[in-house]
Amino acid sequence: MRRSGVILAITAIVLFGAWWFYESRDPVPWSDIEIDKLRSLWIGGLPPVPPDPSNRVADDRRAAELGHKLFFDPRLSGNGNVSCAVCHQPARRFTDGLPKGRAIGLSKRNTPSIVGTAYSPWLFWDGRKDSQWSQALEPLENPAEHGGNRMQYVRLIACDPEYRAGYEALFGTLPDFSDYSRFPEAAAPGVNPEWNAAWQLMSSEDQERINEVFINIGKMIAAYERLLLPAPSRFDAYIEAVLDGDDIAQQMIFNDAEIRGLRLFINDARCTECHNGPLFTNNEFHNTGILSYPGEVPDRGRSNGMRKVLGDPFNCLGHYSDAAERRCAELSFVRTGIELVGAMRTPSLRNLEDTSPYMHKGQMISLAEILDHYNRAPPAMIGHNESSPLGLSRSELRQLEAFLETLAAPPATTTQWLAPPDSAN
Amino acid sequence: MVNYLKKNKFHASTLWTTALFLLLPLSIIAAESGIEATQGKSWKSAAGKFRVSYSSELEPIIINQIHHWILHLETIDGEPVPDAEIIVTGGMPAHNHGLPTSPRSTQYLGNGDYQIEGMRFHMAGYWEITVTINTGGVSDMVLIPLEL
């Protein structure tokens, strides 16, 4: 009995020793090809925010200040309680911690972060919008989200002295909206029958006057959102050390599990096929075989989003856009096709901390669950899963997870922009 | 005074040598890349009727950025081909997917050159661009391999 106890103890010690030796072995140095891949993910390689030719106030500081105020203003809602920040909470990297967004009702999908979206040619999981300004208009009139109407919002701009002055400084004199027989309390095309009826009774010139101001609300919000950018993370510090050839700094910044996880990420796990570039996204649409939300039919994703953006009067080619036609290359040369069924836009991986639940309908809670999914690559419920099984071991999956956690960093934006404008100080 | 002049002269000559030293390799590099950009590589069409080359607005081509190409089309004997219908498709054979955009030939620029707009690649790796050429009742195609 005693002997077997000793043998057991020795075996345990030997096993532990072997494991410890394996886990703490010095990792192999990076090859030149790997260093190129690492550099391509480094935040230092992120170019300046690309211009948005469809929004002439995109880089106007005054527009960003008004957009900041609008983003946090609950008066932009049907019930006076919903601002963008209800769902896009700065403290949670501009997400809400829920499977699906919730305000007046329930959103159809998971609330994504806004940080870094100025780099994306497409917005929303299915890319049904092609600019930040056009995107911002949709939640404002979505009955489950802000639940208001454009007439109401335009009147708020006209009646609030600060908005009015700021607006007129940017876009010129506002039309006179005071005649309630021409401009009723509430009007908007779309789902609400009363508002829609009021909208249809208006002259097209008056509709145009309202649309103009409504669109400019979106353009001011977009000017604010362009300031929400990712900051260097521990990962970026590590890459800097690699590029400098500073071995000691590398060892201090990353432990072996994180290094191994990174190596898997760029090689065997094939994550950089889609999560590539300094934002860890190609901003393209892929079917990765995520299960549908319990009790719902699978989401068709991009195949619907593509049709919506092409028919959207607020797209880059529409007359509310400030861009010349040739500046709308993404929309002009948009892809169609069967591959897009069930495809969603690749999310950035720079905001994983505090942004659970993950995926387009919040189907996954933990990173471990996500990595297990990629490792199995089950067939898609709709369309075709582009990824194939990885065959990674449990400890490799843990290393990948350790690496993903090194990407966390608060936005690079100064705190002044991360709180409501009047609450500063 | 003499001293000053001497010093100055010495200074000027070092400057010249340094400049030459710096510029010579630079100009060689420039000449080389010039050859690459204009002559480039060319590919023979499947039925052997045409030869195709291209230059890209982005040099080198990087992923996730929309850009245009200029495609040069000539007969196998080196005659530029005007007014052809050019259809550009492509994809990654290893991933069984196509291009993330639908590029089109938007303009004939003369001398067998066609403007191809809407090119974008969203992954590093091996791509194949297929150029279908229809002209005067003749149809042929060219496969351009591309490693990103």
Coordinates of C-alpha atoms in Angstrom, one line a residue:
Chain A
M1 CA 0.0 0.0 0.0
R2 CA 2.8 2.4 1.1
R3 CA 4.9 1.4 -2.0
S4 CA 2.1 2.1 -4.4
G5 CA 1.6 5.4 -2.7
V6 CA 5.3 6.3 -3.3
I7 CA 5.1 5.2 -6.9
L8 CA 2.0 7.3 -7.5
A9 CA 3.7 10.3 -6.0
I10 CA 6.9 9.8 -8.1
T11 CA 4.8 9.4 -11.2
A12 CA 2.9 12.5 -10.4
I13 CA 6.1 14.5 -9.9
V14 CA 7.6 13.2 -13.1
L15 CA 4.4 14.0 -15.1
F16 CA 4.3 17.5 -13.5
G17 CA 8.0 18.0 -14.3
A18 CA 7.5 16.9 -17.9
W19 CA 4.5 19.3 -18.3
W20 CA 6.4 22.1 -16.6
F21 CA 9.4 21.6 -18.9
Y22 CA 7.1 21.5 -21.9
E23 CA 5.2 24.6 -20.9
S24 CA 8.2 26.7 -20.0
R25 CA 10.5 25.7 -22.8
D26 CA 12.1 28.6 -24.6
P27 CA 10.0 29.2 -27.7
V28 CA 11.6 29.1 -31.1
P29 CA 12.6 32.5 -32.5
W30 CA 10.3 34.1 -35.1
S31 CA 11.2 33.4 -38.8
D32 CA 11.4 36.3 -41.3
I33 CA 8.0 35.3 -42.8
E34 CA 6.5 35.2 -39.4
I35 CA 7.9 38.6 -38.5
D36 CA 6.3 40.0 -41.7
K37 CA 3.0 38.6 -40.6
L38 CA 3.4 40.0 -37.1
R39 CA 4.2 43.4 -38.5
S40 CA 1.0 43.3 -40.6
L41 CA -1.0 43.0 -37.3
W42 CA 0.8 45.7 -35.4
I43 CA -1.2 48.8 -34.6
G44 CA 1.9 50.9 -35.6
G45 CA 1.0 50.0 -39.2
L46 CA -2.6 51.3 -38.9
P47 CA -2.9 54.2 -41.5
P48 CA -4.7 57.4 -40.5
V49 CA -8.5 57.1 -40.6
P50 CA -9.4 57.0 -44.3
P51 CA -11.3 60.1 -45.6
D52 CA -15.1 59.8 -45.9
P53 CA -15.8 61.7 -49.1
S54 CA -19.6 61.1 -48.6
N55 CA -19.5 63.2 -45.5
R56 CA -18.2 66.7 -45.9
V57 CA -18.1 67.4 -42.2
A58 CA -16.4 64.1 -41.4
D59 CA -13.3 65.7 -40.1
D60 CA -14.8 69.0 -38.8
R61 CA -14.1 69.4 -35.1
R62 CA -17.3 71.3 -34.5
A63 CA -19.3 68.5 -36.1
A64 CA -17.6 66.0 -33.8
E65 CA -18.6 68.1 -30.8
L66 CA -22.2 68.2 -31.8
G67 CA -22.1 64.5 -32.8
H68 CA -20.7 63.8 -29.3
K69 CA -23.7 65.6 -27.7
L70 CA -26.1 63.8 -30.0
F71 CA -24.6 60.4 -29.3
F72 CA -25.4 60.8 -25.6
D73 CA -28.7 62.7 -25.9
P74 CA -31.8 60.7 -24.9
R75 CA -34.1 63.3 -26.4
L76 CA -33.3 61.5 -29.7
S77 CA -35.9 58.9 -29.0
G78 CA -39.5 58.1 -28.9
N79 CA -39.7 57.8 -25.2
G80 CA -37.1 60.3 -24.1
N81 CA -34.9 57.6 -22.6
V82 CA -32.8 56.2 -25.3
S83 CA -29.4 57.5 -26.6
C84 CA -26.9 55.7 -28.7
A85 CA -24.9 55.2 -25.5
V86 CA -27.6 53.1 -23.9
C87 CA -26.4 50.2 -26.1
H88 CA -23.0 51.5 -27.1
Q89 CA -21.6 52.1 -23.6
P90 CA -18.2 53.6 -23.5
A91 CA -17.2 51.6 -20.3
R92 CA -17.9 48.4 -22.2
R93 CA -15.9 49.3 -25.3
F94 CA -19.2 50.7 -26.7
T95 CA -21.1 47.5 -26.4
D96 CA -23.8 46.5 -23.8
G97 CA -23.0 43.0 -22.4
L98 CA -26.3 41.6 -23.8
P99 CA -26.8 38.9 -26.4
K100 CA -28.9 41.3 -28.4
G101 CA -29.3 45.1 -28.1
R102 CA -32.2 46.2 -25.9
A103 CA -33.9 49.6 -25.5
I104 CA -37.6 50.1 -26.3
G105 CA -37.7 46.6 -27.6
L106 CA -35.2 44.0 -28.6
S107 CA -32.7 44.5 -31.5
K108 CA -32.3 41.8 -34.0
R109 CA -28.6 41.3 -33.4
N110 CA -25.7 41.7 -31.0
T111 CA -24.5 45.2 -30.3
P112 CA -21.0 45.6 -31.9
S113 CA -18.3 48.0 -30.7
I114 CA -18.0 51.3 -32.6
V115 CA -14.2 51.7 -32.0
G116 CA -12.3 51.6 -35.3
T117 CA -15.5 51.3 -37.5
A118 CA -14.3 54.4 -39.4
Y119 CA -11.9 52.0 -41.2
S120 CA -14.7 49.8 -42.5
P121 CA -16.3 50.2 -45.9
W122 CA -19.4 48.4 -44.5
L123 CA -21.3 48.8 -41.3
F124 CA -23.6 46.3 -39.4
W125 CA -23.0 42.6 -39.2
D126 CA -24.5 42.2 -42.7
G127 CA -22.9 45.4 -44.1
R128 CA -26.3 46.9 -45.1
K129 CA -24.8 50.4 -44.7
D130 CA -21.8 51.8 -46.4
S131 CA -21.0 54.8 -44.2
Q132 CA -21.1 55.7 -40.5
W133 CA -23.5 58.6 -41.2
S134 CA -26.0 56.5 -43.0
Q135 CA -25.7 53.8 -40.4
A136 CA -26.5 56.2 -37.5
L137 CA -29.9 57.1 -39.1
E138 CA -31.2 53.5 -38.8
P139 CA -31.3 53.0 -35.0
L140 CA -32.9 56.4 -34.6
E141 CA -36.0 55.2 -36.5
N142 CA -35.9 51.6 -35.5
P143 CA -39.0 51.0 -33.3
A144 CA -37.0 48.6 -31.1
E145 CA -34.2 51.0 -30.5
H146 CA -34.6 54.8 -30.4
G147 CA -38.2 54.5 -31.7
G148 CA -38.6 58.1 -32.8
N149 CA -39.2 59.8 -36.2
R150 CA -37.1 62.1 -38.3
M151 CA -39.5 65.0 -38.0
Q152 CA -39.2 64.9 -34.3
Y153 CA -35.4 64.8 -34.5
V154 CA -35.2 67.7 -37.0
R155 CA -37.4 69.8 -34.8
L156 CA -35.1 69.1 -31.8
I157 CA -32.2 70.5 -33.8
A158 CA -34.3 73.6 -34.7
C159 CA -35.6 74.2 -31.2
D160 CA -32.5 73.5 -29.0
P161 CA -30.5 76.7 -29.1
E162 CA -27.1 75.0 -28.9
Y163 CA -27.9 72.5 -31.7
R164 CA -29.4 75.2 -33.8
A165 CA -26.4 77.5 -33.6
G166 CA -24.0 74.7 -34.1
Y167 CA -25.9 73.3 -37.0
E168 CA -26.3 76.6 -38.8
A169 CA -22.6 77.3 -38.4
L170 CA -21.8 74.1 -40.2
F171 CA -24.6 73.7 -42.8
G172 CA -26.2 77.1 -43.2
T173 CA -29.6 78.5 -42.2
L174 CA -32.2 75.9 -41.1
P175 CA -35.5 75.9 -42.9
D176 CA -38.5 77.2 -40.9
F177 CA -40.2 74.1 -39.4
S178 CA -42.6 76.1 -37.2
D179 CA -45.7 75.6 -39.4
Y180 CA -47.4 72.5 -37.9
S181 CA -49.8 72.2 -40.8
R182 CA -46.8 71.6 -43.1
F183 CA -44.5 70.0 -40.5
P184 CA -46.6 67.9 -38.1
E185 CA -45.5 66.6 -34.7
A186 CA -44.4 63.3 -36.0
A187 CA -43.6 62.1 -39.6
A188 CA -41.4 59.5 -41.2
P189 CA -41.6 57.0 -44.0
G190 CA -41.7 53.4 -42.8
V191 CA -43.2 51.1 -40.3
N192 CA -45.3 53.4 -38.1
P193 CA -48.6 53.8 -40.0
E194 CA -49.5 57.2 -38.5
W195 CA -46.1 58.7 -39.0
N196 CA -46.0 57.2 -42.5
A197 CA -49.4 58.7 -43.4
A198 CA -48.3 62.1 -42.2
W199 CA -45.1 61.8 -44.2
Q200 CA -46.9 60.8 -47.4
L201 CA -49.2 63.9 -47.0
M202 CA -46.2 66.2 -47.2
S203 CA -44.9 67.9 -50.4
S204 CA -41.8 66.3 -51.7
E205 CA -40.0 69.6 -51.2
D206 CA -40.8 69.6 -47.5
Q207 CA -39.8 65.9 -47.2
E208 CA -36.5 66.9 -48.8
R209 CA -36.0 69.8 -46.2
I210 CA -36.5 67.3 -43.4
N211 CA -34.3 64.6 -45.0
E212 CA -31.5 67.1 -45.4
V213 CA -31.4 67.9 -41.7
F214 CA -31.9 64.3 -40.7
I215 CA -29.0 63.2 -42.8
N216 CA -26.8 65.9 -41.3
I217 CA -27.6 64.6 -37.8
G218 CA -26.0 61.3 -39.1
K219 CA -23.1 63.2 -40.5
M220 CA -22.4 64.9 -37.2
I221 CA -22.6 61.7 -35.2
A222 CA -20.2 60.1 -37.7
A223 CA -17.7 62.9 -37.2
Y224 CA -17.8 62.0 -33.5
E225 CA -17.5 58.2 -34.1
R226 CA -14.4 58.8 -36.3
L227 CA -12.6 59.8 -33.1
L228 CA -13.1 56.4 -31.5
L229 CA -10.0 54.5 -32.3
P230 CA -8.1 51.6 -30.8
A231 CA -5.0 52.1 -28.6
P232 CA -1.9 49.9 -28.5
S233 CA -2.3 46.8 -26.4
R234 CA 0.2 44.5 -24.7
F235 CA 0.4 42.6 -28.0
D236 CA 1.6 45.7 -29.8
A237 CA 4.3 46.3 -27.2
Y238 CA 5.4 42.7 -27.8
I239 CA 5.5 43.2 -31.6
E240 CA 7.5 46.4 -31.1
A241 CA 10.0 44.4 -29.0
V242 CA 10.1 41.7 -31.8
L243 CA 10.7 44.4 -34.5
D244 CA 13.5 45.9 -32.3
G245 CA 15.0 42.5 -31.8
D246 CA 14.8 43.1 -28.0
D247 CA 14.7 39.6 -26.5
I248 CA 14.6 40.7 -22.9
A249 CA 11.6 43.0 -23.5
Q250 CA 9.9 40.2 -25.4
Q251 CA 10.2 37.9 -22.5
M252 CA 9.0 40.5 -20.1
I253 CA 5.9 41.3 -22.1
F254 CA 4.6 37.9 -23.2
N255 CA 4.8 34.6 -21.4
D256 CA 5.3 31.4 -23.3
A257 CA 1.7 30.5 -23.6
E258 CA 0.9 33.8 -25.2
I259 CA 3.8 33.5 -27.6
R260 CA 2.6 30.0 -28.6
G261 CA -0.9 31.3 -28.9
L262 CA 0.3 34.0 -31.2
R263 CA 2.2 31.5 -33.3
L264 CA -0.9 29.4 -33.7
F265 CA -3.0 32.5 -34.5
I266 CA -0.9 33.4 -37.5
N267 CA 0.0 29.9 -38.7
D268 CA -1.8 26.6 -37.9
A269 CA -5.1 28.1 -36.6
R270 CA -5.4 30.2 -39.8
C271 CA -7.1 33.0 -37.9
T272 CA -5.4 35.7 -40.1
E273 CA -7.2 34.5 -43.2
C274 CA -10.0 36.8 -41.9
H275 CA -8.8 38.5 -38.8
N276 CA -6.0 40.3 -40.5
G277 CA -4.4 43.8 -40.6
P278 CA -3.9 46.0 -37.6
L279 CA -7.6 45.9 -36.7
F280 CA -7.7 42.1 -36.8
T281 CA -10.4 42.2 -39.4
N282 CA -10.6 42.3 -43.2
N283 CA -14.1 43.9 -42.9
E284 CA -15.3 41.2 -45.3
F285 CA -18.2 38.8 -45.1
H286 CA -17.7 35.1 -44.1
N287 CA -19.8 32.2 -43.2
T288 CA -18.2 30.6 -40.1
G289 CA -21.1 28.2 -39.3
I290 CA -22.3 29.9 -36.2
L291 CA -25.5 28.2 -35.0
S292 CA -28.7 30.3 -35.3
Y293 CA -30.1 32.0 -32.2
P294 CA -32.2 29.5 -30.3
G295 CA -35.7 29.4 -31.8
E296 CA -34.8 31.6 -34.8
V297 CA -34.3 30.7 -38.4
P298 CA -30.6 31.1 -39.5
D299 CA -29.7 34.7 -40.4
R300 CA -29.1 35.2 -44.1
G301 CA -26.5 37.9 -43.3
R302 CA -24.7 39.5 -46.2
S303 CA -26.9 38.2 -49.0
N304 CA -29.7 40.3 -47.6
G305 CA -27.4 43.1 -46.4
M306 CA -25.9 43.5 -49.9
R307 CA -29.4 43.9 -51.5
K308 CA -30.4 46.4 -48.8
V309 CA -27.3 48.7 -49.3
L310 CA -27.8 48.7 -53.0
G311 CA -31.4 49.9 -52.6
D312 CA -30.7 52.4 -49.9
P313 CA -31.4 56.1 -50.8
F314 CA -28.8 57.0 -48.1
N315 CA -25.9 55.1 -49.7
C316 CA -22.7 56.6 -51.2
L317 CA -24.2 56.9 -54.7
G318 CA -27.5 58.6 -53.4
H319 CA -28.0 62.3 -53.7
Y320 CA -27.5 62.8 -49.9
S321 CA -24.0 61.7 -50.2
D322 CA -21.3 64.3 -50.7
A323 CA -19.1 61.9 -52.7
A324 CA -18.6 62.0 -56.5
E325 CA -19.6 58.7 -58.0
R326 CA -16.1 57.6 -58.6
R327 CA -15.4 57.8 -54.9
C328 CA -17.9 55.1 -54.2
A329 CA -15.8 52.2 -55.5
E330 CA -16.8 49.7 -52.8
L331 CA -20.5 50.2 -53.6
S332 CA -20.0 50.3 -57.4
F333 CA -18.0 47.1 -57.4
V334 CA -19.9 45.3 -54.7
R335 CA -19.8 41.5 -54.8
T336 CA -23.0 39.4 -55.1
G337 CA -23.2 35.6 -55.1
I338 CA -24.1 32.4 -53.2
E339 CA -21.0 32.6 -51.0
L340 CA -22.7 35.5 -49.1
V341 CA -25.6 33.4 -47.7
G342 CA -25.2 33.3 -43.9
A343 CA -22.0 35.4 -44.1
M344 CA -21.3 38.1 -41.5
R345 CA -18.7 40.8 -41.3
T346 CA -15.5 39.7 -39.6
P347 CA -15.4 41.6 -36.2
S348 CA -12.2 43.2 -34.9
L349 CA -10.6 41.3 -32.2
R350 CA -9.2 44.4 -30.5
N351 CA -12.3 44.8 -28.3
L352 CA -12.8 41.3 -26.8
E353 CA -12.3 42.4 -23.3
D354 CA -15.8 43.5 -21.9
T355 CA -17.6 42.7 -25.2
S356 CA -19.0 39.3 -24.4
P357 CA -21.5 37.9 -25.5
Y358 CA -19.9 37.4 -29.0
M359 CA -21.0 36.7 -32.5
H360 CA -23.9 38.3 -34.5
K361 CA -26.6 37.3 -32.1
G362 CA -24.5 36.9 -29.0
Q363 CA -24.6 33.1 -29.4
M364 CA -21.3 32.7 -27.6
I365 CA -20.3 33.8 -24.1
S366 CA -16.6 32.8 -23.7
L367 CA -13.5 32.8 -25.8
A368 CA -13.0 29.1 -25.0
E369 CA -16.4 28.3 -26.5
I370 CA -15.4 30.2 -29.7
L371 CA -12.1 28.4 -30.0
D372 CA -13.8 25.1 -29.6
H373 CA -16.2 26.1 -32.4
Y374 CA -13.3 26.9 -34.8
N375 CA -11.6 23.7 -33.8
R376 CA -14.6 21.6 -34.8
A377 CA -15.8 23.8 -37.7
P378 CA -19.3 22.3 -37.9
P379 CA -21.3 22.5 -41.1
A380 CA -23.3 25.7 -41.4
M381 CA -27.1 25.7 -40.9
I382 CA -27.4 27.9 -44.0
G383 CA -24.9 28.5 -46.8
H384 CA -21.4 26.9 -46.4
N385 CA -18.9 27.1 -43.5
E386 CA -15.7 28.5 -45.0
S387 CA -13.5 27.3 -42.3
S388 CA -12.4 23.7 -41.8
P389 CA -11.5 21.7 -38.5
L390 CA -8.2 22.7 -37.0
G391 CA -7.4 19.6 -34.9
L392 CA -5.7 21.7 -32.1
S393 CA -5.1 20.2 -28.7
R394 CA -6.7 21.5 -25.5
S395 CA -3.5 23.1 -24.4
E396 CA -3.1 24.8 -27.8
L397 CA -6.6 26.2 -27.5
R398 CA -5.8 27.6 -24.1
Q399 CA -2.7 29.2 -25.6
L400 CA -4.8 30.8 -28.3
E401 CA -7.1 32.1 -25.7
A402 CA -4.2 33.5 -23.7
F403 CA -3.0 35.3 -26.8
L404 CA -6.4 36.8 -27.6
E405 CA -6.5 38.3 -24.1
T406 CA -3.3 40.3 -24.9
L407 CA -5.2 42.4 -27.5
A408 CA -7.3 44.3 -24.9
A409 CA -6.8 48.0 -24.6
P410 CA -9.1 50.9 -23.8
P411 CA -9.8 53.2 -26.8
A412 CA -7.1 55.7 -27.8
T413 CA -9.7 58.5 -27.5
T414 CA -9.3 61.0 -24.6
T415 CA -11.7 60.6 -21.7
Q416 CA -13.4 63.8 -22.6
W417 CA -15.0 62.0 -25.6
L418 CA -15.9 58.9 -23.6
A419 CA -18.5 60.5 -21.4
P420 CA -21.5 62.7 -22.1
P421 CA -20.3 66.3 -22.9
D422 CA -22.1 68.0 -20.0
S423 CA -20.9 65.4 -17.4
A424 CA -17.2 66.2 -17.9
N425 CA -15.7 67.8 -14.8
Chain B
M1 CA 41.5 82.7 -46.3
V2 CA 43.4 80.1 -48.2
N3 CA 42.7 77.7 -45.5
Y4 CA 39.0 78.5 -45.7
L5 CA 38.9 77.9 -49.4
K6 CA 40.7 74.7 -49.1
K7 CA 38.4 73.4 -46.5
N8 CA 35.5 74.4 -48.6
K9 CA 36.8 72.7 -51.7
F10 CA 37.4 69.5 -49.7
H11 CA 33.9 69.8 -48.4
A12 CA 32.4 70.1 -51.9
S13 CA 34.3 67.2 -53.3
T14 CA 33.3 64.9 -50.4
L15 CA 29.7 66.0 -51.0
W16 CA 30.0 65.0 -54.6
T17 CA 31.4 61.6 -53.9
T18 CA 28.9 61.0 -51.2
A19 CA 26.1 62.1 -53.5
L20 CA 27.3 59.8 -56.2
F21 CA 27.8 57.0 -53.8
L22 CA 24.2 57.4 -52.6
L23 CA 22.6 58.1 -55.9
L24 CA 24.2 55.3 -57.9
P25 CA 22.6 52.4 -56.1
L26 CA 19.4 54.4 -55.8
S27 CA 19.2 55.0 -59.5
I28 CA 19.9 51.3 -60.2
I29 CA 17.0 50.4 -57.9
A30 CA 14.8 52.9 -59.6
A31 CA 15.7 51.6 -63.0
E32 CA 15.1 48.1 -61.9
S33 CA 11.7 48.8 -60.4
G34 CA 10.9 50.8 -63.5
I35 CA 11.5 47.8 -65.7
E36 CA 9.3 45.8 -63.4
A37 CA 6.4 48.2 -63.3
T38 CA 6.3 48.8 -67.1
Q39 CA 7.4 45.5 -68.6
G40 CA 6.3 43.3 -65.8
K41 CA 5.4 39.7 -66.5
S42 CA 3.0 38.7 -69.2
W43 CA 0.8 35.6 -69.5
K44 CA -0.3 33.7 -72.6
S45 CA -3.9 33.0 -73.0
A46 CA -5.2 29.4 -72.8
A47 CA -5.8 29.0 -76.6
G48 CA -2.6 30.9 -77.3
K49 CA -4.2 33.8 -79.1
F50 CA -3.3 36.7 -76.7
R51 CA -0.8 37.9 -74.3
V52 CA -1.8 39.8 -71.1
S53 CA 0.1 41.9 -68.6
Y54 CA -1.0 44.3 -65.9
S55 CA 0.1 47.1 -63.6
S56 CA -1.5 47.8 -60.3
E57 CA -2.3 51.2 -58.7
L58 CA -1.0 49.7 -55.5
E59 CA 2.6 48.6 -55.8
P60 CA 3.1 46.3 -54.0
I61 CA -0.5 45.1 -53.7
I62 CA -1.6 45.1 -50.1
I63 CA -4.8 43.4 -48.7
N64 CA -8.0 45.1 -47.8
Q65 CA -7.6 48.1 -50.0
I66 CA -9.7 48.7 -53.1
H67 CA -7.7 49.8 -56.1
H68 CA -7.5 49.6 -59.9
W69 CA -5.4 47.8 -62.4
I70 CA -4.4 48.6 -66.0
L71 CA -4.5 45.5 -68.1
H72 CA -2.6 45.3 -71.3
L73 CA -3.9 43.1 -74.0
E74 CA -2.1 42.2 -77.2
T75 CA -2.1 39.5 -79.8
I76 CA 0.5 36.8 -79.6
D77 CA 2.4 38.7 -82.2
G78 CA 2.5 41.8 -80.0
E79 CA -0.3 43.9 -81.7
P80 CA -2.4 45.8 -79.1
V81 CA -6.0 44.7 -79.1
P82 CA -8.6 47.5 -78.9
D83 CA -12.3 47.2 -78.0
A84 CA -12.3 43.7 -76.5
E85 CA -14.8 42.7 -73.9
I86 CA -12.8 42.0 -70.7
I87 CA -14.3 40.0 -67.8
V88 CA -12.3 39.8 -64.6
T89 CA -13.0 37.2 -62.0
G90 CA -10.8 35.5 -59.4
G91 CA -10.4 33.7 -56.1
M92 CA -8.4 31.6 -53.9
P93 CA -8.4 28.0 -55.0
A94 CA -7.3 26.7 -51.6
H95 CA -10.2 28.4 -49.9
N96 CA -12.8 27.8 -52.6
H97 CA -13.9 31.4 -52.6
G98 CA -13.9 34.3 -55.0
L99 CA -12.9 37.9 -54.9
P100 CA -14.5 40.1 -52.3
T101 CA -15.5 42.6 -55.0
S102 CA -16.8 42.4 -58.6
P103 CA -14.2 44.2 -60.6
R104 CA -15.1 45.5 -64.1
S105 CA -13.3 46.9 -67.1
T106 CA -14.6 50.5 -67.0
Q107 CA -12.6 52.2 -69.8
Y108 CA -10.5 51.5 -72.8
L109 CA -7.4 53.7 -72.5
G110 CA -5.9 53.0 -76.0
N111 CA -2.9 51.0 -77.0
G112 CA -4.4 47.8 -75.8
D113 CA -4.8 49.1 -72.2
Y114 CA -8.0 48.6 -70.2
Q115 CA -8.8 50.2 -66.9
I116 CA -10.0 47.5 -64.4
E117 CA -11.7 49.0 -61.3
G118 CA -12.8 47.5 -58.1
M119 CA -9.8 45.1 -57.3
R120 CA -9.5 44.1 -53.7
F121 CA -8.0 41.1 -51.9
H122 CA -9.0 40.3 -48.4
M123 CA -6.5 37.5 -47.4
A124 CA -2.9 36.9 -47.8
G125 CA -2.0 33.8 -49.8
Y126 CA -2.3 32.4 -53.3
W127 CA -4.9 34.0 -55.6
E128 CA -5.8 33.4 -59.3
I129 CA -7.2 36.1 -61.5
T130 CA -9.1 34.9 -64.5
V131 CA -9.3 37.3 -67.5
T132 CA -11.8 36.4 -70.1
I133 CA -11.3 38.1 -73.5
N134 CA -14.0 38.3 -76.1
T135 CA -13.2 40.1 -79.3
G136 CA -14.3 39.8 -82.9
G137 CA -16.0 36.4 -82.4
V138 CA -12.9 35.0 -80.6
S139 CA -13.0 34.0 -77.0
D140 CA -10.0 33.1 -74.9
M141 CA -8.9 33.4 -71.3
V142 CA -5.8 34.1 -69.2
L143 CA -5.0 32.9 -65.7
I144 CA -2.8 35.3 -63.7
P145 CA -1.4 33.8 -60.5
L146 CA -0.8 36.1 -57.6
E147 CA 0.9 35.5 -54.3
L148 CA 0.0 38.0 -51.6

